[in-house]
Amino acid sequence: AAAAAKAQQPRQEESRVVCLANMVGAGEVDAVLRDETKEECEMYGKVLGVRIFERDAAAARARPDDAVRIFVRFADTASALRARNAIDGRFFGGRTVRADSFPEPRYLANEFQ
């Protein structure tokens, strides 16, 4: 019964949300970043939303590669997986981007820490 219940729960890698880190540094978020990110990610499937989260100054100093997180919500998990696989490790503006799955309930609740 426990195995059946576990099989019913979506694994994190099956999330429709991808978190992109290290695309830009602290203070580098500009007016076009959201649109550029959406346009790039639409190559992998329909994008429902893009949210940009800038960590506080202390957290940004402690982890400069994680100062800004960009969350992209796709229409389906297959698109999110394609985007994650294609973007993770890519270079953008001299930085190596990290792309990871992110729990959709946390995205919907604006829990980006």
Rosetta silent file (secondary structure, phi, psi, omega in degrees, C-alpha in Angstrom):
SEQUENCE: AAAAAKAQQPRQEESRVVCLANMVGAGEVDAVLRDETKEECEMYGKVLGVRIFERDAAAARARPDDAVRIFVRFADTASALRARNAIDGRFFGGRTVRADSFPEPRYLANEFQ
SCORE:     score description
SCORE:     0.000 S_00000001
   1 L     0.000  -39.983  179.767    0.000    0.000    0.000 S_00000001
   2 H   -64.772  -39.115  179.101    2.849    2.383    0.820 S_00000001
   3 H   -65.036  -38.800  178.938    4.483    1.702   -2.548 S_00000001
   4 H   -65.819  -40.024  178.991    1.196    2.417   -4.331 S_00000001
   5 H   -66.261  -40.135  179.375    0.790    5.695   -2.432 S_00000001
   6 H   -65.282  -38.050 -179.669    4.358    6.667   -3.241 S_00000001
   7 H   -66.378  -27.451 -179.652    3.804    5.909   -6.934 S_00000001
   8 H   -73.366  -27.735 -177.287    0.791    8.253   -6.933 S_00000001
   9 L   -80.931  131.224  178.390    2.844   11.243   -5.752 S_00000001
  10 L   -67.941  137.823  175.749    4.670   13.131   -8.527 S_00000001
  11 L   -75.913  156.384 -176.719    8.420   13.136   -8.124 S_00000001
  12 H   -57.814  -37.206 -177.941   10.112   16.512   -8.016 S_00000001
  13 H   -68.330   -9.336  177.874   11.717   15.988  -11.428 S_00000001
  14 H   -94.696    9.318  179.981    8.188   15.688  -12.857 S_00000001
  15 L   -66.847  152.541  174.904    7.316   19.250  -11.846 S_00000001
  16 L   -85.654   -0.938 -176.844    6.082   21.724  -14.462 S_00000001
  17 E  -110.546  134.505  176.374    8.323   24.385  -12.873 S_00000001
  18 E  -117.292  134.620  175.753   12.025   24.871  -13.609 S_00000001
  19 E  -102.914  122.178  177.930   14.275   27.055  -11.459 S_00000001
  20 E  -103.696  126.869  178.885   17.102   28.768  -13.350 S_00000001
  21 E  -124.974  153.004  177.632   20.036   30.021  -11.268 S_00000001
  22 L    70.729   24.051  173.663   23.220   31.891  -12.154 S_00000001
  23 L   -78.410  -39.651  177.128   21.769   33.507  -15.297 S_00000001
  24 L  -139.805  160.951  179.089   22.422   36.968  -13.886 S_00000001
  25 L   -95.677  178.598  178.207   24.023   38.306  -10.732 S_00000001
  26 L   -57.322  134.892  178.471   22.724   40.524   -7.964 S_00000001
  27 L    77.779    4.630 -177.714   21.578   43.880   -9.285 S_00000001
  28 L  -103.569    4.961  178.423   21.598   42.666  -12.914 S_00000001
  29 L   -73.580  127.244  179.200   17.859   42.078  -13.326 S_00000001
  30 L  -124.182  178.786 -173.600   16.563   44.384  -16.044 S_00000001
  31 L   -64.423  -23.919 -175.233   13.233   45.093  -17.723 S_00000001
  32 L   -99.660   -5.832 -175.621   13.756   42.570  -20.546 S_00000001
  33 H   -58.652  -45.649 -178.575   15.016   39.571  -18.549 S_00000001
  34 H   -60.457  -48.449 -178.883   11.538   38.092  -17.986 S_00000001
  35 H   -65.754  -40.527  178.545   10.570   38.394  -21.670 S_00000001
  36 H   -63.467  -42.032 -179.848   13.923   37.061  -22.902 S_00000001
  37 H   -64.631  -45.069  179.678   13.676   34.083  -20.548 S_00000001
  38 H   -60.859  -45.865 -179.057   10.101   33.318  -21.622 S_00000001
  39 H   -60.482  -44.464  179.053   11.018   33.557  -25.296 S_00000001
  40 H   -62.719  -44.151 -176.048   13.998   31.226  -24.845 S_00000001
  41 H   -72.617  -23.714  178.603   11.993   28.707  -22.833 S_00000001
  42 L   -67.119  -10.719  173.604    9.113   28.634  -25.318 S_00000001
  43 L   -66.618  -19.270 -175.125   11.440   26.677  -27.619 S_00000001
  44 L  -105.689   -9.783  179.714   10.750   23.714  -25.299 S_00000001
  45 L   153.922  177.273 -177.675    6.993   24.111  -24.820 S_00000001
  46 L   -68.792  127.576  178.889    4.215   26.451  -23.738 S_00000001
  47 E   -98.768  126.599  179.672    5.256   28.753  -20.877 S_00000001
  48 E   -91.764  -24.075 -178.733    2.494   29.710  -18.436 S_00000001
  49 E  -174.166  154.214  176.483    4.533   32.121  -16.342 S_00000001
  50 E  -133.691  127.202  177.243    7.960   33.467  -15.422 S_00000001
  51 E  -124.935  137.675 -179.957    8.789   34.840  -11.981 S_00000001
  52 E  -112.206  129.760 -179.092   12.086   36.425  -10.976 S_00000001
  53 E  -122.963  120.917  175.793   13.235   36.286   -7.372 S_00000001
  54 E  -101.308  123.248 -179.992   16.191   38.312   -6.098 S_00000001
  55 L   -71.084  159.950 -179.902   17.601   37.032   -2.813 S_00000001
  56 L   -66.132  164.170 -172.239   18.397   39.479   -0.037 S_00000001
  57 H   -58.056  -41.178 -178.802   21.829   41.139    0.016 S_00000001
  58 H   -65.083  -44.010  179.460   23.329   38.852    2.673 S_00000001
  59 H   -66.385  -38.032  179.674   22.241   35.681    0.847 S_00000001
  60 H   -65.528  -38.947  177.916   23.463   37.110   -2.462 S_00000001
  61 H   -68.199  -38.205 -178.237   26.889   37.856   -0.977 S_00000001
  62 H   -69.097  -37.234 -179.401   27.102   34.380    0.559 S_00000001
  63 L  -134.638   77.986 -176.997   26.135   32.658   -2.704 S_00000001
  64 H   -58.156  -28.480  179.936   26.679   35.036   -5.644 S_00000001
  65 H   -76.239   -5.221 -178.573   25.839   32.239   -8.124 S_00000001
  66 H  -126.612   23.532 -176.465   22.402   31.953   -6.476 S_00000001
  67 L   -70.716  -32.197 -178.782   21.598   35.670   -6.025 S_00000001
  68 E  -128.725  129.875  176.606   18.826   35.636   -8.639 S_00000001
  69 E  -118.898  135.223  178.391   16.487   32.761   -9.338 S_00000001
  70 E  -115.896  123.416 -177.348   14.172   32.649  -12.344 S_00000001
  71 E  -106.986  125.875 -178.414   11.180   30.330  -12.119 S_00000001
  72 E  -118.759  122.644  178.565    9.525   29.159  -15.331 S_00000001
  73 E  -103.724  122.481 -179.027    6.175   27.345  -15.220 S_00000001
  74 E   -98.784  164.422  179.148    5.393   25.205  -18.249 S_00000001
  75 L   -71.524  -24.998 -178.904    2.053   23.803  -19.421 S_00000001
  76 L  -149.063  162.181 -176.504    3.279   20.221  -18.968 S_00000001
  77 H   -69.169  -31.818 -179.599    6.054   18.254  -17.317 S_00000001
  78 H   -62.982  -41.170  178.700    7.541   17.030  -20.619 S_00000001
  79 H   -64.876  -42.971  179.137    8.237   20.632  -21.690 S_00000001
  80 H   -61.261  -41.813  179.415    9.775   21.434  -18.312 S_00000001
  81 H   -65.425  -42.253  177.011   12.023   18.383  -18.554 S_00000001
  82 H   -59.753  -45.568 -179.515   13.139   19.318  -22.092 S_00000001
  83 H   -64.056  -46.058 -179.204   13.969   22.846  -20.944 S_00000001
  84 H   -59.217  -45.831 -178.680   15.801   21.657  -17.843 S_00000001
  85 H   -66.517  -35.470 -177.346   17.909   19.194  -19.833 S_00000001
  86 H   -78.525  -35.158 -172.660   18.714   21.746  -22.560 S_00000001
  87 H   -89.861  -33.882 -177.087   19.479   24.734  -20.319 S_00000001
  88 L   -58.471  123.531  179.115   21.338   23.141  -17.400 S_00000001
  89 L    90.109   -4.988  178.770   25.055   23.759  -17.868 S_00000001
  90 L   -75.026  154.016  177.491   24.613   26.243  -20.716 S_00000001
  91 E   -92.778  137.342  177.890   26.559   29.489  -20.774 S_00000001
  92 E  -143.640  115.445  178.867   24.664   32.779  -20.588 S_00000001
  93 L    58.820   36.431  179.490   26.471   36.093  -20.261 S_00000001
  94 L    80.440    7.979 -179.431   29.680   34.383  -19.151 S_00000001
  95 E  -118.327  151.235  173.861   27.899   32.311  -16.493 S_00000001
  96 E   -93.079  115.796 -176.427   27.075   28.617  -16.291 S_00000001
  97 L   -79.864  139.031  172.499   23.325   28.331  -15.770 S_00000001
  98 E  -106.913  131.569  177.416   21.867   25.749  -13.398 S_00000001
  99 E  -123.783  122.708 -178.872   18.382   24.431  -14.185 S_00000001
 100 E  -133.363  154.737  172.649   16.548   22.325  -11.615 S_00000001
 101 E   -67.744  152.439  179.862   13.006   21.156  -11.069 S_00000001
 102 E  -139.332  136.233 -177.196   11.052   23.149   -8.492 S_00000001
 103 L   -61.307  125.031 -177.771    7.899   22.042   -6.653 S_00000001
 104 H   -60.440  -39.062  178.159    4.858   23.615   -8.301 S_00000001
 105 H   -59.066  -36.331  177.905    2.949   24.115   -5.015 S_00000001
 106 H   -69.339  -37.421  175.831    5.834   26.259   -3.740 S_00000001
 107 H   -60.261  -48.470 -178.008    5.828   28.247   -7.013 S_00000001
 108 H   -64.771  -27.158  179.255    2.104   28.886   -6.719 S_00000001
 109 L   -92.439    5.395 -177.699    2.560   29.983   -3.088 S_00000001
 110 L    57.727   37.759  177.277    5.474   32.329   -4.011 S_00000001
 111 L   -98.896   85.483 -171.611    7.846   30.350   -1.774 S_00000001
 112 L  -101.510   -1.537  178.782   11.077   31.020   -3.623 S_00000001
 113 L   -65.584    0.000    0.000   13.649   30.824   -0.839 S_00000001
